C-alpha positions as YAML, in Angstrom:
chain: A
units: angstrom
residues:
- id: 1
  name: ASN
  ca: [0.13, 0.08, 0.17]
- id: 2
  name: THR
  ca: [2.82, 2.82, 0.86]
- id: 3
  name: TYR
  ca: [4.51, 2.17, -2.24]
- id: 4
  name: TRP
  ca: [1.96, 2.88, -4.59]
- id: 5
  name: GLU
  ca: [0.88, 5.75, -2.24]
- id: 6
  name: ASN
  ca: [3.80, 7.07, -2.81]
- id: 7
  name: VAL
  ca: [3.42, 6.67, -6.82]
- id: 8
  name: ARG
  ca: [0.49, 8.45, -7.19]
- id: 9
  name: ASN
  ca: [1.69, 11.64, -5.07]
- id: 10
  name: LEU
  ca: [4.47, 11.71, -7.90]
- id: 11
  name: TYR
  ca: [1.98, 11.30, -10.42]
- id: 12
  name: LEU
  ca: [-0.64, 14.11, -8.67]
- id: 13
  name: PRO
  ca: [-0.36, 16.59, -11.08]
- id: 14
  name: PHE
  ca: [-1.49, 14.66, -14.06]
- id: 15
  name: GLU
  ca: [-4.07, 13.60, -11.57]
- id: 16
  name: SER
  ca: [-7.95, 15.99, -13.67]
- id: 17
  name: GLY
  ca: [-9.30, 17.08, -10.05]
- id: 18
  name: GLN
  ca: [-12.44, 14.90, -10.76]
- id: 19
  name: LEU
  ca: [-13.28, 13.73, -7.26]
- id: 20
  name: SER
  ca: [-17.15, 12.95, -7.62]
- id: 21
  name: GLY
  ca: [-19.71, 11.56, -10.32]
- id: 22
  name: SER
  ca: [-21.32, 14.07, -12.37]
- id: 23
  name: SER
  ca: [-24.85, 13.72, -13.06]
- id: 24
  name: ASP
  ca: [-24.95, 15.79, -15.93]
- id: 25
  name: VAL
  ca: [-23.50, 13.30, -17.90]
- id: 26
  name: TYR
  ca: [-27.03, 12.24, -18.98]
- id: 27
  name: GLU
  ca: [-26.87, 15.46, -20.75]
- id: 28
  name: HIS
  ca: [-23.76, 15.40, -22.69]
- id: 29
  name: GLU
  ca: [-23.35, 11.87, -22.78]
- id: 30
  name: ILE
  ca: [-19.31, 12.25, -22.30]
- id: 31
  name: PRO
  ca: [-17.73, 8.92, -22.09]
- id: 32
  name: GLY
  ca: [-15.90, 7.81, -18.52]
- id: 33
  name: GLY
  ca: [-12.48, 7.75, -19.88]
- id: 34
  name: GLN
  ca: [-12.68, 10.24, -22.08]
- id: 35
  name: TYR
  ca: [-14.17, 12.85, -19.18]
- id: 36
  name: THR
  ca: [-11.55, 13.36, -17.35]
- id: 37
  name: ASN
  ca: [-8.59, 13.64, -20.43]
- id: 38
  name: LEU
  ca: [-11.22, 16.23, -22.36]
- id: 39
  name: LEU
  ca: [-11.11, 18.26, -18.55]
- id: 40
  name: TYR
  ca: [-7.05, 18.06, -18.79]
- id: 41
  name: GLN
  ca: [-7.39, 19.00, -22.19]
- id: 42
  name: SER
  ca: [-9.44, 22.12, -21.34]
- id: 43
  name: ARG
  ca: [-6.79, 23.18, -18.60]
- id: 44
  name: GLN
  ca: [-3.80, 22.96, -21.34]
- id: 45
  name: LEU
  ca: [-6.08, 25.17, -24.02]
- id: 46
  name: GLY
  ca: [-6.45, 27.70, -21.57]
- id: 47
  name: LEU
  ca: [-10.26, 26.52, -21.73]
- id: 48
  name: THR
  ca: [-10.72, 25.61, -18.07]
- id: 49
  name: ASP
  ca: [-13.60, 28.53, -17.15]
- id: 50
  name: LYS
  ca: [-15.16, 27.15, -19.61]
- id: 51
  name: TRP
  ca: [-15.56, 23.48, -18.64]
- id: 52
  name: PRO
  ca: [-19.00, 23.69, -18.28]
- id: 53
  name: GLU
  ca: [-19.81, 25.66, -21.36]
- id: 54
  name: ILE
  ca: [-17.39, 22.21, -23.12]
- id: 55
  name: LYS
  ca: [-19.70, 19.88, -21.98]
- id: 56
  name: ARG
  ca: [-22.67, 21.21, -23.66]
- id: 57
  name: LYS
  ca: [-21.20, 22.05, -26.75]
- id: 58
  name: TYR
  ca: [-19.92, 18.48, -26.85]
- id: 59
  name: ALA
  ca: [-23.55, 17.66, -26.66]
- id: 60
  name: GLU
  ca: [-23.73, 20.05, -29.37]
- id: 61
  name: ALA
  ca: [-21.07, 18.36, -31.50]
- id: 62
  name: ASN
  ca: [-22.44, 14.89, -31.32]
- id: 63
  name: MET
  ca: [-25.86, 15.88, -33.10]
- id: 64
  name: VAL
  ca: [-23.82, 17.88, -35.50]
- id: 65
  name: LEU
  ca: [-21.80, 14.99, -36.41]
- id: 66
  name: GLY
  ca: [-25.03, 12.89, -36.57]
- id: 67
  name: ASP
  ca: [-25.02, 11.44, -32.64]
- id: 68
  name: ILE
  ca: [-22.30, 8.68, -33.78]
- id: 69
  name: PRO
  ca: [-20.94, 6.07, -31.17]
- id: 70
  name: LYS
  ca: [-18.97, 7.96, -29.09]
- id: 71
  name: VAL
  ca: [-16.18, 5.30, -28.60]
- id: 72
  name: THR
  ca: [-12.10, 5.59, -28.97]
- id: 73
  name: PRO
  ca: [-11.54, 6.74, -31.55]
- id: 74
  name: SER
  ca: [-14.93, 8.26, -32.72]
- id: 75
  name: SER
  ca: [-15.43, 9.73, -28.84]
- id: 76
  name: LYS
  ca: [-11.86, 12.09, -29.32]
- id: 77
  name: VAL
  ca: [-13.60, 13.90, -32.95]
- id: 78
  name: VAL
  ca: [-16.54, 14.74, -31.00]
- id: 79
  name: GLY
  ca: [-14.16, 15.83, -27.87]
- id: 80
  name: ASP
  ca: [-12.51, 17.78, -30.37]
- id: 81
  name: LEU
  ca: [-14.61, 19.60, -32.30]
- id: 82
  name: ALA
  ca: [-16.59, 20.41, -28.86]
- id: 83
  name: GLN
  ca: [-13.51, 22.63, -27.96]
- id: 84
  name: PHE
  ca: [-13.22, 23.68, -31.67]
- id: 85
  name: MET
  ca: [-16.41, 25.40, -31.12]
- id: 86
  name: VAL
  ca: [-16.12, 26.79, -28.06]
- id: 87
  name: SER
  ca: [-12.29, 28.29, -28.80]
- id: 88
  name: GLN
  ca: [-13.91, 29.60, -31.47]
- id: 89
  name: ASN
  ca: [-17.28, 30.54, -30.26]
- id: 90
  name: LEU
  ca: [-19.47, 28.98, -32.98]
- id: 91
  name: ASP
  ca: [-23.33, 26.89, -32.29]
- id: 92
  name: GLY
  ca: [-24.25, 24.00, -34.92]
- id: 93
  name: GLN
  ca: [-25.75, 25.82, -36.90]
- id: 94
  name: GLN
  ca: [-22.39, 28.21, -38.09]
- id: 95
  name: VAL
  ca: [-20.43, 25.24, -38.11]
- id: 96
  name: LEU
  ca: [-22.32, 24.18, -41.47]
- id: 97
  name: ASP
  ca: [-22.62, 27.67, -42.54]
- id: 98
  name: GLN
  ca: [-18.74, 27.93, -42.67]
- id: 99
  name: ALA
  ca: [-17.83, 24.48, -43.17]
- id: 100
  name: GLU
  ca: [-16.18, 25.25, -46.48]
- id: 101
  name: THR
  ca: [-13.89, 27.43, -44.41]
- id: 102
  name: LEU
  ca: [-13.37, 27.10, -40.42]
- id: 103
  name: ALA
  ca: [-10.16, 25.45, -40.02]
- id: 104
  name: PHE
  ca: [-11.65, 21.67, -38.28]
- id: 105
  name: PRO
  ca: [-9.55, 19.99, -36.15]
- id: 106
  name: GLU
  ca: [-8.08, 16.83, -38.27]
- id: 107
  name: SER
  ca: [-9.95, 14.55, -36.54]
- id: 108
  name: VAL
  ca: [-13.09, 15.67, -37.75]
- id: 109
  name: VAL
  ca: [-11.92, 15.68, -40.93]
- id: 110
  name: GLN
  ca: [-10.73, 12.33, -41.03]
- id: 111
  name: PHE
  ca: [-14.06, 11.19, -39.61]
- id: 112
  name: LEU
  ca: [-15.89, 12.73, -42.31]
- id: 113
  name: ARG
  ca: [-13.85, 11.62, -44.93]
- id: 114
  name: GLY
  ca: [-14.37, 7.99, -43.79]
- id: 115
  name: GLU
  ca: [-11.58, 6.95, -42.07]
- id: 116
  name: ILE
  ca: [-12.36, 5.65, -39.16]
- id: 117
  name: GLY
  ca: [-15.32, 3.24, -41.08]
- id: 118
  name: ILE
  ca: [-19.10, 4.71, -41.44]
- id: 119
  name: PRO
  ca: [-21.29, 5.90, -39.14]
- id: 120
  name: PRO
  ca: [-24.72, 3.19, -38.27]
- id: 121
  name: GLY
  ca: [-26.78, 5.92, -39.82]
- id: 122
  name: GLY
  ca: [-24.60, 6.97, -42.24]
- id: 123
  name: PHE
  ca: [-22.55, 10.60, -42.34]
- id: 124
  name: PRO
  ca: [-24.32, 13.97, -41.76]
- id: 125
  name: GLU
  ca: [-24.97, 15.81, -44.91]
- id: 126
  name: PRO
  ca: [-24.43, 18.70, -45.93]
- id: 127
  name: LEU
  ca: [-21.87, 18.72, -43.97]
- id: 128
  name: ARG
  ca: [-19.35, 16.16, -44.80]
- id: 129
  name: THR
  ca: [-19.29, 17.15, -48.81]
- id: 130
  name: LYS
  ca: [-18.91, 20.90, -47.89]
- id: 131
  name: VAL
  ca: [-16.07, 20.23, -46.17]
- id: 132
  name: LEU
  ca: [-14.83, 17.35, -48.48]
- id: 133
  name: SER
  ca: [-14.98, 19.22, -51.85]
- id: 134
  name: SER
  ca: [-13.55, 22.44, -50.08]
- id: 135
  name: ARG
  ca: [-10.55, 20.52, -49.50]
- id: 136
  name: GLY
  ca: [-10.35, 18.88, -52.62]
- id: 137
  name: LEU
  ca: [-10.89, 15.55, -50.82]
- id: 138
  name: GLU
  ca: [-12.41, 12.10, -51.99]
- id: 139
  name: SER
  ca: [-14.53, 10.04, -49.48]
- id: 140
  name: ILE
  ca: [-13.63, 6.76, -48.41]
- id: 141
  name: ASP
  ca: [-16.05, 3.45, -49.48]
- id: 142
  name: GLY
  ca: [-16.15, 0.77, -47.06]
- id: 143
  name: ARG
  ca: [-13.66, -0.26, -44.52]
- id: 144
  name: PRO
  ca: [-10.80, 1.94, -44.68]
- id: 145
  name: GLY
  ca: [-8.30, -0.79, -43.73]
- id: 146
  name: ALA
  ca: [-9.74, -3.38, -46.90]
- id: 147
  name: SER
  ca: [-7.61, -1.03, -48.92]
- id: 148
  name: LEU
  ca: [-4.52, -0.22, -46.86]
- id: 149
  name: PRO
  ca: [-1.55, -1.76, -48.76]
- id: 150
  name: ASP
  ca: [0.31, -4.43, -46.81]
- id: 151
  name: TYR
  ca: [3.05, -2.93, -44.68]
- id: 152
  name: ASP
  ca: [7.03, -3.99, -45.46]
- id: 153
  name: PHE
  ca: [8.10, -4.36, -42.07]
- id: 154
  name: ASP
  ca: [11.25, -5.84, -43.48]
- id: 155
  name: GLU
  ca: [11.83, -2.46, -45.21]
- id: 156
  name: ALA
  ca: [10.91, -0.42, -42.29]
- id: 157
  name: GLU
  ca: [13.22, -2.10, -40.02]
- id: 158
  name: LYS
  ca: [16.07, -1.57, -42.37]
- id: 159
  name: LEU
  ca: [15.23, 2.78, -43.36]
- id: 160
  name: LEU
  ca: [14.82, 3.19, -39.50]
- id: 161
  name: LYS
  ca: [18.18, 0.84, -38.51]
- id: 162
  name: ALA
  ca: [19.97, 3.38, -41.06]
- id: 163
  name: LYS
  ca: [17.74, 7.48, -39.75]
- id: 164
  name: TYR
  ca: [18.42, 6.71, -35.66]
- id: 165
  name: GLY
  ca: [21.35, 3.35, -35.72]
- id: 166
  name: ALA
  ca: [20.98, 0.23, -35.69]
- id: 167
  name: LYS
  ca: [21.42, -0.57, -32.38]
- id: 168
  name: TYR
  ca: [18.64, 1.94, -31.40]
- id: 169
  name: ILE
  ca: [15.94, 0.31, -33.34]
- id: 170
  name: ASP
  ca: [14.55, -2.92, -32.45]
- id: 171
  name: GLU
  ca: [11.15, -4.80, -33.29]
- id: 172
  name: LYS
  ca: [8.96, -2.88, -30.46]
- id: 173
  name: ASP
  ca: [10.66, 0.40, -32.84]
- id: 174
  name: VAL
  ca: [9.75, -0.98, -35.90]
- id: 175
  name: LEU
  ca: [6.07, -2.27, -34.41]
- id: 176
  name: SER
  ca: [5.20, 1.44, -32.78]
- id: 177
  name: HIS
  ca: [6.67, 3.35, -36.31]
- id: 178
  name: ALA
  ca: [3.84, 1.73, -38.47]
- id: 179
  name: LEU
  ca: [1.16, 2.22, -35.36]
- id: 180
  name: TYR
  ca: [2.64, 5.84, -35.31]
- id: 181
  name: PRO
  ca: [4.99, 7.33, -36.90]
- id: 182
  name: SER
  ca: [4.57, 10.94, -36.71]
- id: 183
  name: VAL
  ca: [4.63, 10.10, -32.33]
- id: 184
  name: PHE
  ca: [7.51, 7.80, -32.87]
- id: 185
  name: ALA
  ca: [9.72, 10.28, -34.71]
- id: 186
  name: GLU
  ca: [9.28, 12.98, -31.76]
- id: 187
  name: TRP
  ca: [10.23, 10.60, -29.73]
- id: 188
  name: LYS
  ca: [13.40, 9.82, -31.29]
- id: 189
  name: GLU
  ca: [14.25, 13.58, -31.71]
- id: 190
  name: PHE
  ca: [13.58, 13.82, -27.78]
- id: 191
  name: GLU
  ca: [15.48, 11.00, -27.15]
- id: 192
  name: ALA
  ca: [18.37, 12.61, -29.32]
- id: 193
  name: VAL
  ca: [18.26, 15.42, -27.33]
- id: 194
  name: TYR
  ca: [18.00, 13.95, -23.75]
- id: 195
  name: GLY
  ca: [19.05, 10.41, -23.73]
- id: 196
  name: GLU
  ca: [17.71, 7.34, -22.33]
- id: 197
  name: VAL
  ca: [15.48, 8.88, -20.10]
- id: 198
  name: SER
  ca: [13.94, 5.59, -18.77]
- id: 199
  name: LYS
  ca: [16.75, 4.91, -16.11]
- id: 200
  name: LEU
  ca: [15.75, 8.15, -14.37]
- id: 201
  name: PRO
  ca: [14.24, 7.81, -11.04]
- id: 202
  name: THR
  ca: [9.96, 9.08, -11.52]
- id: 203
  name: ASP
  ca: [10.26, 11.67, -9.28]
- id: 204
  name: LEU
  ca: [13.53, 13.17, -10.85]
- id: 205
  name: PHE
  ca: [11.82, 13.10, -13.94]
- id: 206
  name: LEU
  ca: [8.78, 15.17, -13.18]
- id: 207
  name: ASN
  ca: [10.71, 17.18, -10.65]
- id: 208
  name: PRO
  ca: [13.71, 18.58, -11.90]
- id: 209
  name: MET
  ca: [16.98, 19.17, -9.62]
- id: 210
  name: LYS
  ca: [17.54, 22.34, -7.56]
- id: 211
  name: GLU
  ca: [21.03, 23.77, -6.87]
- id: 212
  name: GLY
  ca: [22.15, 21.55, -3.87]
- id: 213
  name: ASP
  ca: [20.72, 17.97, -5.16]
- id: 214
  name: GLU
  ca: [22.28, 15.88, -5.31]
- id: 215
  name: VAL
  ca: [21.04, 11.57, -6.80]
- id: 216
  name: ASP
  ca: [21.88, 7.87, -7.13]
- id: 217
  name: VAL
  ca: [21.37, 6.89, -10.37]
- id: 218
  name: GLU
  ca: [21.32, 3.15, -11.82]
- id: 219
  name: LEU
  ca: [22.61, 2.91, -15.95]
- id: 220
  name: ARG
  ca: [22.63, -0.96, -15.79]
- id: 221
  name: PRO
  ca: [23.24, -3.46, -13.35]
- id: 222
  name: GLY
  ca: [26.58, -2.72, -11.47]
- id: 223
  name: GLU
  ca: [26.88, 0.64, -12.77]
- id: 224
  name: ARG
  ca: [25.87, 3.89, -10.61]
- id: 225
  name: VAL
  ca: [26.80, 7.24, -10.95]
- id: 226
  name: ILE
  ca: [26.15, 9.70, -7.82]
- id: 227
  name: ILE
  ca: [24.96, 13.41, -9.70]
- id: 228
  name: LYS
  ca: [25.02, 16.51, -7.75]
- id: 229
  name: LEU
  ca: [23.53, 19.83, -9.36]
- id: 230
  name: SER
  ca: [26.16, 22.36, -8.37]
- id: 231
  name: ALA
  ca: [24.74, 25.41, -9.94]
- id: 232
  name: ILE
  ca: [22.50, 27.44, -12.24]
- id: 233
  name: GLN
  ca: [23.78, 30.36, -14.09]
- id: 234
  name: PRO
  ca: [21.64, 33.42, -15.35]
- id: 235
  name: ALA
  ca: [19.99, 33.18, -18.28]
- id: 236
  name: ARG
  ca: [21.88, 35.27, -21.63]
- id: 237
  name: GLU
  ca: [19.42, 37.21, -23.64]
- id: 238
  name: ASP
  ca: [18.43, 34.62, -26.23]
- id: 239
  name: GLY
  ca: [17.49, 32.27, -23.29]
- id: 240
  name: SER
  ca: [20.71, 30.04, -22.53]
- id: 241
  name: ARG
  ca: [22.21, 29.09, -19.32]
- id: 242
  name: THR
  ca: [25.02, 27.36, -18.13]
- id: 243
  name: VAL
  ca: [24.53, 24.30, -15.95]
- id: 244
  name: SER
  ca: [27.18, 22.74, -13.59]
- id: 245
  name: PHE
  ca: [27.21, 19.62, -12.55]
- id: 246
  name: GLU
  ca: [29.02, 16.87, -10.59]
- id: 247
  name: VAL
  ca: [29.20, 13.24, -11.75]
- id: 248
  name: ASN
  ca: [31.18, 10.94, -9.66]
- id: 249
  name: GLY
  ca: [33.02, 14.36, -8.33]
- id: 250
  name: GLU
  ca: [34.01, 15.28, -11.88]
- id: 251
  name: ARG
  ca: [32.95, 18.85, -12.97]
- id: 252
  name: TRP
  ca: [30.75, 18.56, -15.57]
- id: 253
  name: PHE
  ca: [29.04, 22.09, -17.24]
- id: 254
  name: MET
  ca: [25.99, 22.25, -19.58]
- id: 255
  name: PRO
  ca: [24.39, 25.09, -21.76]
- id: 256
  name: VAL
  ca: [20.87, 24.78, -21.93]
- id: 257
  name: THR
  ca: [18.01, 26.71, -23.53]
- id: 258
  name: ASP
  ca: [15.02, 28.12, -21.38]
- id: 259
  name: LEU
  ca: [12.05, 28.21, -22.95]
- id: 260
  name: SER
  ca: [10.28, 29.71, -20.32]
- id: 261
  name: VAL
  ca: [12.61, 33.28, -21.14]
- id: 262
  name: ILE
  ca: [12.81, 33.19, -24.25]
- id: 263
  name: GLN
  ca: [8.61, 32.75, -24.02]
- id: 264
  name: ASP
  ca: [8.21, 35.66, -21.73]
- id: 265
  name: ALA
  ca: [10.41, 38.08, -24.26]
- id: 266
  name: ASN
  ca: [8.32, 37.07, -27.55]
- id: 267
  name: VAL
  ca: [4.87, 38.79, -27.48]
- id: 268
  name: ARG
  ca: [3.48, 37.39, -31.01]
- id: 269
  name: GLN
  ca: [1.60, 40.03, -33.31]
- id: 270
  name: LYS
  ca: [-2.21, 39.44, -33.78]
- id: 271
  name: ALA
  ca: [-3.96, 38.50, -37.01]
- id: 272
  name: SER
  ca: [-6.52, 41.40, -38.30]
- id: 273
  name: GLY
  ca: [-8.18, 41.67, -41.31]
- id: 274
  name: PRO
  ca: [-8.83, 39.19, -44.23]
- id: 275
  name: ASN
  ca: [-5.24, 38.55, -45.54]
- id: 276
  name: GLU
  ca: [-3.90, 37.94, -42.06]
- id: 277
  name: VAL
  ca: [-4.65, 33.59, -41.40]
- id: 278
  name: GLY
  ca: [-4.23, 33.35, -37.07]
- id: 279
  name: SER
  ca: [-4.02, 30.50, -35.42]
- id: 280
  name: PRO
  ca: [-7.57, 29.58, -34.44]
- id: 281
  name: MET
  ca: [-6.60, 27.93, -30.68]
- id: 282
  name: PRO
  ca: [-3.51, 27.82, -28.71]
- id: 283
  name: GLY
  ca: [-0.75, 24.76, -29.80]
- id: 284
  name: VAL
  ca: [2.52, 24.41, -31.58]
- id: 285
  name: ILE
  ca: [2.63, 24.79, -35.31]
- id: 286
  name: VAL
  ca: [4.09, 21.14, -35.95]
- id: 287
  name: GLY
  ca: [3.77, 21.48, -40.06]
- id: 288
  name: LEU
  ca: [4.48, 24.69, -43.01]
- id: 289
  name: LYS
  ca: [2.71, 23.64, -46.22]
- id: 290
  name: VAL
  ca: [3.94, 26.88, -47.42]
- id: 291
  name: LYS
  ca: [6.83, 29.74, -47.82]
- id: 292
  name: GLU
  ca: [7.15, 33.35, -48.80]
- id: 293
  name: GLY
  ca: [6.34, 33.65, -52.22]
- id: 294
  name: ASP
  ca: [4.23, 30.58, -52.77]
- id: 295
  name: LYS
  ca: [1.06, 30.89, -55.03]
- id: 296
  name: ILE
  ca: [-2.51, 29.78, -53.49]
- id: 297
  name: GLN
  ca: [-5.89, 29.44, -53.48]
- id: 298
  name: GLU
  ca: [-8.27, 29.65, -50.70]
- id: 299
  name: GLY
  ca: [-8.85, 26.82, -48.56]
- id: 300
  name: ASP
  ca: [-5.42, 25.79, -49.16]
- id: 301
  name: PRO
  ca: [-3.65, 23.86, -46.04]
- id: 302
  name: LEU
  ca: [-0.76, 26.78, -45.18]
- id: 303
  name: ALA
  ca: [0.44, 25.13, -41.40]
- id: 304
  name: THR
  ca: [-0.50, 21.91, -39.32]
- id: 305
  name: LEU
  ca: [-1.52, 22.84, -35.54]
- id: 306
  name: SER
  ca: [-1.44, 20.69, -32.93]
- id: 307
  name: ALA
  ca: [-2.76, 21.12, -29.40]
- id: 308
  name: MET
  ca: [-3.11, 18.17, -26.46]
- id: 309
  name: LYS
  ca: [-3.01, 15.20, -29.74]
- id: 310
  name: MET
  ca: [-5.36, 17.50, -31.69]
- id: 311
  name: GLU
  ca: [-4.31, 18.60, -34.63]
- id: 312
  name: THR
  ca: [-5.82, 21.32, -37.14]
- id: 313
  name: VAL
  ca: [-5.22, 21.97, -40.61]
- id: 314
  name: ILE
  ca: [-5.15, 25.74, -41.24]
- id: 315
  name: PRO
  ca: [-6.54, 27.17, -44.31]
- id: 316
  name: ALA
  ca: [-6.05, 30.11, -46.49]
- id: 317
  name: THR
  ca: [-8.98, 32.53, -46.04]
- id: 318
  name: THR
  ca: [-8.12, 34.11, -49.77]
- id: 319
  name: SER
  ca: [-6.24, 33.43, -52.42]
- id: 320
  name: GLY
  ca: [-3.00, 35.37, -53.28]
- id: 321
  name: VAL
  ca: [0.36, 35.16, -52.94]
- id: 322
  name: VAL
  ca: [2.23, 34.14, -49.37]
- id: 323
  name: LYS
  ca: [3.87, 37.37, -48.08]
- id: 324
  name: HIS
  ca: [5.33, 36.23, -44.88]
- id: 325
  name: VAL
  ca: [5.20, 33.32, -42.90]
- id: 326
  name: ALA
  ca: [5.26, 35.06, -39.18]
- id: 327
  name: VAL
  ca: [5.80, 31.38, -37.33]
- id: 328
  name: ASN
  ca: [8.43, 28.44, -37.45]
- id: 329
  name: VAL
  ca: [8.02, 24.48, -37.00]
- id: 330
  name: GLY
  ca: [8.42, 23.66, -33.26]
- id: 331
  name: ASP
  ca: [6.78, 27.79, -32.20]
- id: 332
  name: LYS
  ca: [4.01, 28.05, -29.68]
- id: 333
  name: VAL
  ca: [0.85, 30.06, -30.28]
- id: 334
  name: GLU
  ca: [-1.55, 31.81, -28.35]
- id: 335
  name: GLY
  ca: [-5.14, 31.97, -30.24]
- id: 336
  name: ASP
  ca: [-5.11, 34.92, -32.92]
- id: 337
  name: ASP
  ca: [-1.67, 34.57, -32.96]
- id: 338
  name: LEU
  ca: [-0.67, 36.06, -36.83]
- id: 339
  name: LEU
  ca: [0.67, 32.96, -38.58]
- id: 340
  name: ILE
  ca: [0.71, 33.45, -42.16]
- id: 341
  name: GLU
  ca: [-0.02, 36.86, -44.20]
- id: 342
  name: ILE
  ca: [-1.38, 36.93, -47.58]
- id: 343
  name: GLU
  ca: [-1.23, 39.87, -50.50]
...
């Protein structure tokens, strides 16, 4: 008992805070497992004060999508649309009226295309036709998996080993890449920067060391290191700091980037006017589809935004030429932050 009580305390910051039952489930019909996830996501998106509205919008979003069975992954589609409607201050009729131009979450577009199957009652029309035709997408008929080509695991393993090194790729990595290619790539990028973090104790991984702290880490059976955080230098103008450690008594100096300093220093311009494309909600830019000078048409994809596992493709609001790209891949943005300027 004591062990698991201590483990739970370590993960306490990730708990939703939901401590009692919720009778309004009869009104919004949010599945239990999704309820706490949606609550956590709303906090990360800065929508904590709008949680009651998100629950009401969940019921409305469900009807917009055709009152579908809400299980993984269809329940996520409804939740993504609900948060999108709240962040954009939209009701169901406005979603239908503006379907050709709204930057819907990618999960909603995939659902309407048929990528997770056909709902028992069919797809909602004319919403589906508006969304697909405005994006130049064709619907998928029948079970999506039936038309998928065979996956070449041997070729995938060969490519992954060439990219990341043979000793860093095993069968589990190949399967992870096959199921979640973008998540796997993000993990490998993280691993390239921070190394093999699985060796760190949970409390050390979740709670950064303070000056003077000392820890004992077992790298492998029979090999342990004693690490002491000696000093953290003040941040420079570019956000970099020098952190000094003692590893088994040997002094190490590590340059790091303090992202909080960079974020505090940068205030992004807000989008205003029809020729400026803004972010529909807070998130991270994970893809850019255009560069300055590109000719585009209204509805063309410009960028991809990720917010708590919810990806949104942001379309062009008008036709023209890309005058300015105000963000880079990896940038964190807030709602209405300027992304692309069109002339």
